[in-house]
Short mmCIF file of N, CA and C in Angstrom, two decimals:
data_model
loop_
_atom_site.label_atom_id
_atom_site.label_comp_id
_atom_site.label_asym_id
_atom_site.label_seq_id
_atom_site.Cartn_x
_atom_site.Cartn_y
_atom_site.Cartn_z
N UNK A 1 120.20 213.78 33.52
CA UNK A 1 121.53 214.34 33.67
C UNK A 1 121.70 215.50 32.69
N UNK A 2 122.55 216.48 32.71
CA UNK A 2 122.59 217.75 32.42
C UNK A 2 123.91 217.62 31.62
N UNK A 3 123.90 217.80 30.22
CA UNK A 3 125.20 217.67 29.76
C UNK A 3 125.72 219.19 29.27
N UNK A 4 126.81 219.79 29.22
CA UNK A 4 127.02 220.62 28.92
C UNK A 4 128.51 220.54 28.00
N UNK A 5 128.74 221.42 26.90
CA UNK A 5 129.40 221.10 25.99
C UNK A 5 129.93 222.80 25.08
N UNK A 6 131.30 223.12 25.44
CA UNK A 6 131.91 224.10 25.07
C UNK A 6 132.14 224.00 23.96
N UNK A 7 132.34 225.51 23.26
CA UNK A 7 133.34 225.61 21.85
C UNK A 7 133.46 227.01 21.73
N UNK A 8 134.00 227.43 21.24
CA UNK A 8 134.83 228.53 20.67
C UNK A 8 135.91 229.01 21.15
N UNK A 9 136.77 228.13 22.12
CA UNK A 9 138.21 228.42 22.27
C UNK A 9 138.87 228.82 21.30
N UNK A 10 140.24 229.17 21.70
CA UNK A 10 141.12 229.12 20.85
C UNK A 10 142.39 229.72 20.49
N UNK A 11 143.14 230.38 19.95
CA UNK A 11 144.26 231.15 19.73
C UNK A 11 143.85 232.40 19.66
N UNK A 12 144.38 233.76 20.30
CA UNK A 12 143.91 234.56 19.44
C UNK A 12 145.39 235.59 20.15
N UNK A 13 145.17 237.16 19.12
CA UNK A 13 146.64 237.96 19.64
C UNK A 13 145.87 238.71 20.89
N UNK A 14 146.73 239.72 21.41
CA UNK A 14 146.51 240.27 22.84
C UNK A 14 145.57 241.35 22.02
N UNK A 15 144.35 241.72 22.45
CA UNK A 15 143.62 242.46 22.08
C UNK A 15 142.14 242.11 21.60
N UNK A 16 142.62 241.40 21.13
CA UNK A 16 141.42 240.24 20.31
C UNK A 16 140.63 239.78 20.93
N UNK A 17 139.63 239.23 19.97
CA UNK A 17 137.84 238.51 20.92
C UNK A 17 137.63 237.05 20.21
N UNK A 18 137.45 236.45 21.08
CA UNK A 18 136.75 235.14 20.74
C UNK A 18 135.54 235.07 22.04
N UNK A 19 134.60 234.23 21.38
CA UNK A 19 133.37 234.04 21.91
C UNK A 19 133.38 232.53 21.84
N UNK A 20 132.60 232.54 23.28
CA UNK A 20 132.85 230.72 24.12
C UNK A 20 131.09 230.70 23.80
N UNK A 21 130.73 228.94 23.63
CA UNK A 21 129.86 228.96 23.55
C UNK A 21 129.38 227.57 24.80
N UNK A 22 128.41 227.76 24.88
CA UNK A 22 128.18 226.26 25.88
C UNK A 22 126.77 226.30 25.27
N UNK A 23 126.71 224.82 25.13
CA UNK A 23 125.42 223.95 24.64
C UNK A 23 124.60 223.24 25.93
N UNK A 24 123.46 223.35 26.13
CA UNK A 24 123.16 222.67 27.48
C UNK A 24 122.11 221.38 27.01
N UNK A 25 122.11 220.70 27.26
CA UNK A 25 121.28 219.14 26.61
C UNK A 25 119.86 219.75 27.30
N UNK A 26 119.17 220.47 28.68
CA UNK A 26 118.31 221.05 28.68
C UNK A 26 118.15 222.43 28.98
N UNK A 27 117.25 222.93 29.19
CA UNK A 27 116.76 224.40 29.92
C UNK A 27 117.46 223.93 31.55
N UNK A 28 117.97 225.07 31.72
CA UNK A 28 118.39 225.26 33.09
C UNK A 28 119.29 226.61 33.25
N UNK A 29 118.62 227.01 34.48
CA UNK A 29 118.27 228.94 34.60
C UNK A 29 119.44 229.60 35.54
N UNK A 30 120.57 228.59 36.12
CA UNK A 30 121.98 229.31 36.60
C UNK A 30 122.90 228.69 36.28
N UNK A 31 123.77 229.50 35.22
CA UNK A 31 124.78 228.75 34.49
C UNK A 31 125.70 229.92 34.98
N UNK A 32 127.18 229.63 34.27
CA UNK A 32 128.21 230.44 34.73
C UNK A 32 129.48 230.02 33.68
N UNK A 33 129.90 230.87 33.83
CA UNK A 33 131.51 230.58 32.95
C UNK A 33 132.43 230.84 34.49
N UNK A 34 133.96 230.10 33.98
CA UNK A 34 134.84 229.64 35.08
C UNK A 34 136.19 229.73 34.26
N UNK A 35 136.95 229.49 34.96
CA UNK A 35 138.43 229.79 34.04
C UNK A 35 139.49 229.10 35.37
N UNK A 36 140.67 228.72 34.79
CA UNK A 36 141.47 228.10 35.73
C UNK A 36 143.10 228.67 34.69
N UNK A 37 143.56 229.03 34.99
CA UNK A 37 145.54 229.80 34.45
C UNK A 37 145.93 228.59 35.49
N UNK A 38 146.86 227.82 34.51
CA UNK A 38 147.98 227.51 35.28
C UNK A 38 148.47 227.90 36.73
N UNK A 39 148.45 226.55 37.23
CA UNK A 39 148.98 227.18 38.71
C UNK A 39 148.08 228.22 40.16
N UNK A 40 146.82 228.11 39.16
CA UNK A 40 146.06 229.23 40.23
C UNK A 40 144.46 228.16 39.84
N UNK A 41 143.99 228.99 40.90
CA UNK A 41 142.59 227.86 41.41
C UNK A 41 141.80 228.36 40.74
N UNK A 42 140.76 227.32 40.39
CA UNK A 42 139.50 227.51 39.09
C UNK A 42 138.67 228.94 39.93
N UNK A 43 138.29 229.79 39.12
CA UNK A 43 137.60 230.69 39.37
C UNK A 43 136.35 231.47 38.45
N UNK A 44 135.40 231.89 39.14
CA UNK A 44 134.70 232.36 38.32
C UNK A 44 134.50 233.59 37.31
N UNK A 45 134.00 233.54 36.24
CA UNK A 45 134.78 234.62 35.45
C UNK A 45 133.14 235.65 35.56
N UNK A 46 131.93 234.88 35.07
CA UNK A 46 130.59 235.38 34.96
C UNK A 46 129.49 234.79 34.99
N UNK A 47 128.20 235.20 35.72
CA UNK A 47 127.28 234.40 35.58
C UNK A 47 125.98 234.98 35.62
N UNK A 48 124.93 233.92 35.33
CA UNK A 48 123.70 234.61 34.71
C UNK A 48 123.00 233.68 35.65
N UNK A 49 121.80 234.00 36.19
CA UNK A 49 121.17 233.40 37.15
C UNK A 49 118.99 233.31 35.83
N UNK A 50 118.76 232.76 36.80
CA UNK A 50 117.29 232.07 35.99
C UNK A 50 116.26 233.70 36.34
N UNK A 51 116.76 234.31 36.99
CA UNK A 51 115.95 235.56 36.84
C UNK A 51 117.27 236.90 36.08
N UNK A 52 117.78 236.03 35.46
CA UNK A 52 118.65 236.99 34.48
C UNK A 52 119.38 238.14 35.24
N UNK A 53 119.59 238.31 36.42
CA UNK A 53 120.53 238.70 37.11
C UNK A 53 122.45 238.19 36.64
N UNK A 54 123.17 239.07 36.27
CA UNK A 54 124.60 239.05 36.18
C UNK A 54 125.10 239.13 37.15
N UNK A 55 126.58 238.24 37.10
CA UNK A 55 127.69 238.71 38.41
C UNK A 55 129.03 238.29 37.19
N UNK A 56 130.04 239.37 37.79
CA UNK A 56 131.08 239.40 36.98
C UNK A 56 132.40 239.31 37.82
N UNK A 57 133.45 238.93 37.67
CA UNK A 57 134.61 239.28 38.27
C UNK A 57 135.06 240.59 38.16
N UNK A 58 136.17 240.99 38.98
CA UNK A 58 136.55 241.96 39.25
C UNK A 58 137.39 242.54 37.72
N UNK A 59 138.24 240.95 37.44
CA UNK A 59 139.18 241.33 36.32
C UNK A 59 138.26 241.34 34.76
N UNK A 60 137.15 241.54 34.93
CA UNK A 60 136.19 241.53 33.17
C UNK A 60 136.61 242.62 33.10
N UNK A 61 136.12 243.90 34.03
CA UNK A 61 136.57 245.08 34.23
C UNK A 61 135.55 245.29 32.42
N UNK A 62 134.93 245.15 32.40
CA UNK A 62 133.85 245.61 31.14
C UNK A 62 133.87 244.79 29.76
N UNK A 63 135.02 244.02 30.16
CA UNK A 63 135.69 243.31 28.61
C UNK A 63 134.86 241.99 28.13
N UNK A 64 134.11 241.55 29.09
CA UNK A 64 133.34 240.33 28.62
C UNK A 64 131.78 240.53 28.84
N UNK A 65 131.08 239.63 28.28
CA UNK A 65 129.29 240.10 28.28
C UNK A 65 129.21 238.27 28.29
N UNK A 66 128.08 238.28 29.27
CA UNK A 66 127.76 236.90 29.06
C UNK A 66 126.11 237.48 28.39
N UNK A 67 125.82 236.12 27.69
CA UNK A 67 124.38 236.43 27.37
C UNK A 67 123.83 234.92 26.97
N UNK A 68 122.38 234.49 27.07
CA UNK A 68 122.18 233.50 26.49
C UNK A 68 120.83 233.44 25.16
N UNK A 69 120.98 232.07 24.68
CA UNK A 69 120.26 231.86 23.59
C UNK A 69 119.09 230.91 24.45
N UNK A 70 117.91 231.30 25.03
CA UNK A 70 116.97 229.88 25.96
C UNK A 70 116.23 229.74 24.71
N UNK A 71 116.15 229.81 23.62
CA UNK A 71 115.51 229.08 22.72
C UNK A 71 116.46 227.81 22.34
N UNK A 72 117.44 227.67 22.59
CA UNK A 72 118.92 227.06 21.71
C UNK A 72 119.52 226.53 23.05
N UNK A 73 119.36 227.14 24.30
CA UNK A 73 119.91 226.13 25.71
C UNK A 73 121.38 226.91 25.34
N UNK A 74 121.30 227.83 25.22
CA UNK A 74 123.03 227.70 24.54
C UNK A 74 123.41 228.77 25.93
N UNK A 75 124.42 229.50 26.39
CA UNK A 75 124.97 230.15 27.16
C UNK A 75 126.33 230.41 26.41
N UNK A 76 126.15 232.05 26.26
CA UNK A 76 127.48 232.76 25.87
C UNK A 76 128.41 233.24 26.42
N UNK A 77 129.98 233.42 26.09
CA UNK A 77 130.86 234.55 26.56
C UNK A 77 131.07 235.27 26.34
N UNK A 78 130.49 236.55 25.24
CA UNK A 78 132.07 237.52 24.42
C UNK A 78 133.03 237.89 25.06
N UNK A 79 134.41 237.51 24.59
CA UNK A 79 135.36 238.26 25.29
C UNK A 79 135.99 239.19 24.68
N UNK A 80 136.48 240.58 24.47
CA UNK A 80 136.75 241.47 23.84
C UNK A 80 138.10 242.27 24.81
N UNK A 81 139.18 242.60 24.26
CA UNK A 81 140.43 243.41 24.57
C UNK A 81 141.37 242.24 24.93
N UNK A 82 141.31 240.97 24.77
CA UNK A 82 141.83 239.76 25.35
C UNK A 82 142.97 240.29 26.00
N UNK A 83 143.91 239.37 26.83
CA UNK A 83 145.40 239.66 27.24
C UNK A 83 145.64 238.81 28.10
N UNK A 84 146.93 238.37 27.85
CA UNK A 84 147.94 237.34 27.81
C UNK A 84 147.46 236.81 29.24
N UNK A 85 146.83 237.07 30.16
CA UNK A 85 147.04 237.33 31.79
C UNK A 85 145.51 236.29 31.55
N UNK A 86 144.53 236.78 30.39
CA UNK A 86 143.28 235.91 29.94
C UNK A 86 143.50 234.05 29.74
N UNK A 87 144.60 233.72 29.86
CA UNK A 87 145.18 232.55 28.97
C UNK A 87 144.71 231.43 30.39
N UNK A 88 144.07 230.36 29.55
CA UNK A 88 143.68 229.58 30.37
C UNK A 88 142.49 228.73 29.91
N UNK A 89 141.99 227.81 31.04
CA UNK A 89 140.77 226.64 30.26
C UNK A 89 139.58 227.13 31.02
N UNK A 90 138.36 227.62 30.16
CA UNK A 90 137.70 228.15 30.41
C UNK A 90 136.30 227.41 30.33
N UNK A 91 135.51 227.20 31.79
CA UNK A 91 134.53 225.87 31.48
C UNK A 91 133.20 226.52 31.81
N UNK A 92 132.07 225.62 31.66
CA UNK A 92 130.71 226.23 31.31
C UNK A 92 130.21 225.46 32.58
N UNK A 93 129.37 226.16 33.30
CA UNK A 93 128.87 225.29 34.76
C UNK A 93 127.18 225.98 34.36
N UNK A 94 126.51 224.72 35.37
CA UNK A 94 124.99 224.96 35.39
C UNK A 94 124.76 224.60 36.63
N UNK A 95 124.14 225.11 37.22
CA UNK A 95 123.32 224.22 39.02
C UNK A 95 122.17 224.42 38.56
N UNK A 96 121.37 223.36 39.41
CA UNK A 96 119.69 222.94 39.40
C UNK A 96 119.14 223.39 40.89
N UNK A 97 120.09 223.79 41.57
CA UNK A 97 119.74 224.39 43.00
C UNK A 97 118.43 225.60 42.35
N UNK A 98 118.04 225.75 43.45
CA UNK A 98 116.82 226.89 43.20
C UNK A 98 117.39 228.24 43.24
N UNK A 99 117.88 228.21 44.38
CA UNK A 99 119.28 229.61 44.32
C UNK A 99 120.20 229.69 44.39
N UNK A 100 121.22 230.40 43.78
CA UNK A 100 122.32 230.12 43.87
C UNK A 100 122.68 230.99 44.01
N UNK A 101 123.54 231.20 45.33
CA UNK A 101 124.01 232.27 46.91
C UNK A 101 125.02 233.06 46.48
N UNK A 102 125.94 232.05 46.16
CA UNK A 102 126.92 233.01 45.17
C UNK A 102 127.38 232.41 44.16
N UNK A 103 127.57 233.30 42.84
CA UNK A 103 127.20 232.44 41.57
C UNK A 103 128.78 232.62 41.12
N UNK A 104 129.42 233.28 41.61
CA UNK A 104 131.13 233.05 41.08
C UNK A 104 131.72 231.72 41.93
N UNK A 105 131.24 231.32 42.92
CA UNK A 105 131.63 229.85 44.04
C UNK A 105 131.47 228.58 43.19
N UNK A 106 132.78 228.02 42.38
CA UNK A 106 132.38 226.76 42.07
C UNK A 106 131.71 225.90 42.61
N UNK A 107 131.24 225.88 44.50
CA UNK A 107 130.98 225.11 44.91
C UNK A 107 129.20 224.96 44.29
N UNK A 108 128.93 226.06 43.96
CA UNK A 108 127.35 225.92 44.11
C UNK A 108 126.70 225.48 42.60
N UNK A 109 127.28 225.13 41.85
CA UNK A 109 127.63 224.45 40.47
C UNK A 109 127.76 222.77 40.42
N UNK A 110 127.10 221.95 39.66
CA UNK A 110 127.19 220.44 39.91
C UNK A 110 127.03 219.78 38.72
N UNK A 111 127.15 220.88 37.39
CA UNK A 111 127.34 220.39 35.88
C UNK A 111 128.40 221.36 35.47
N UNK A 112 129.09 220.58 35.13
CA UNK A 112 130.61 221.34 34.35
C UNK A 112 130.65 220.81 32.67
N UNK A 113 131.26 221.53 32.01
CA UNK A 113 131.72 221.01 30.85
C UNK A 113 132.78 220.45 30.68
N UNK A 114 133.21 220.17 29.46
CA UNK A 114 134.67 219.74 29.55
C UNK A 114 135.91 220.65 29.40
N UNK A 115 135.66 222.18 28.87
CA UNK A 115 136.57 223.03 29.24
C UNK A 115 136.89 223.46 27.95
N UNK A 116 137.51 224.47 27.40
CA UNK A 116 138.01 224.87 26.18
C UNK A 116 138.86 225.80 26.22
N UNK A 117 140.27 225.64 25.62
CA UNK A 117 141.35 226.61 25.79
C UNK A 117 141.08 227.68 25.41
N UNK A 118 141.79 228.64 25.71
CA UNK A 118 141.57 229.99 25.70
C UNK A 118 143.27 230.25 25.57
N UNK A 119 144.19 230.92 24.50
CA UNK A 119 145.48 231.12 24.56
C UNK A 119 145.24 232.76 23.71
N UNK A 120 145.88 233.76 24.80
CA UNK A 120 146.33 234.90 23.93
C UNK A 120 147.72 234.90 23.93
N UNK A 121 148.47 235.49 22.89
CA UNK A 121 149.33 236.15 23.06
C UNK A 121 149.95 236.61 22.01
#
């Protein structure tokens, strides 16, 4: 089983950066960050596929970089220019699928974390 395990939520003002971290218990090569705001459906924010291919949302608009540590299993977020509209629980996904078709689709994801707030304002 594939455990995955967030941190670096947190408070920050409109402008500001905090960096999400996800821990993965093993190697595994399509992970993704996800985000859910109040009231609106979990969505994908960025993702990194096992041949290091990126996909980003529309709203990063340049402001976030995913990157990872495969010595450390770790999978990063930076988020940089934050804003209030950013506010929400932001979770770490992995699939063991071989490909993954589209990597912003929660559906194609089958390890989640437990989530970590994210509050600007």
């Amino acid at each position: 089983d594939v455990q995955l395990v967030e941190s670096g939520g947190g408070s920050v003002q409109t402008g500001g950066s905090l960096r999400l971290s996800c821990t993965a218990s093993v190697a595994i090569g399509n992970m993704a960050w996800f985000r859910q705001i109040p009231g609106k459906e979990r969505e994908g924010v960025m993702a990194l596929d096992s041949s290091g291919r990126r996909g980003h949302a529309n709203f990063v608009m340049g402001r976030f970089t995913i990157s990872e540590d495969c010595a450390k299993n770790i999978l990063y977020l930076q988020m940089n220019s934050l804003q209030p509209v950013d506010t929400a629980t932001y979770w770490c996904a992995a699939s063991t699928k071989r490909v993954v078709v589209s990597p912003l689709t929660r559906e194609e994801y089958n390890y989640w974390g437990q989530g970590t707030q994210v509050t600007v304002s």
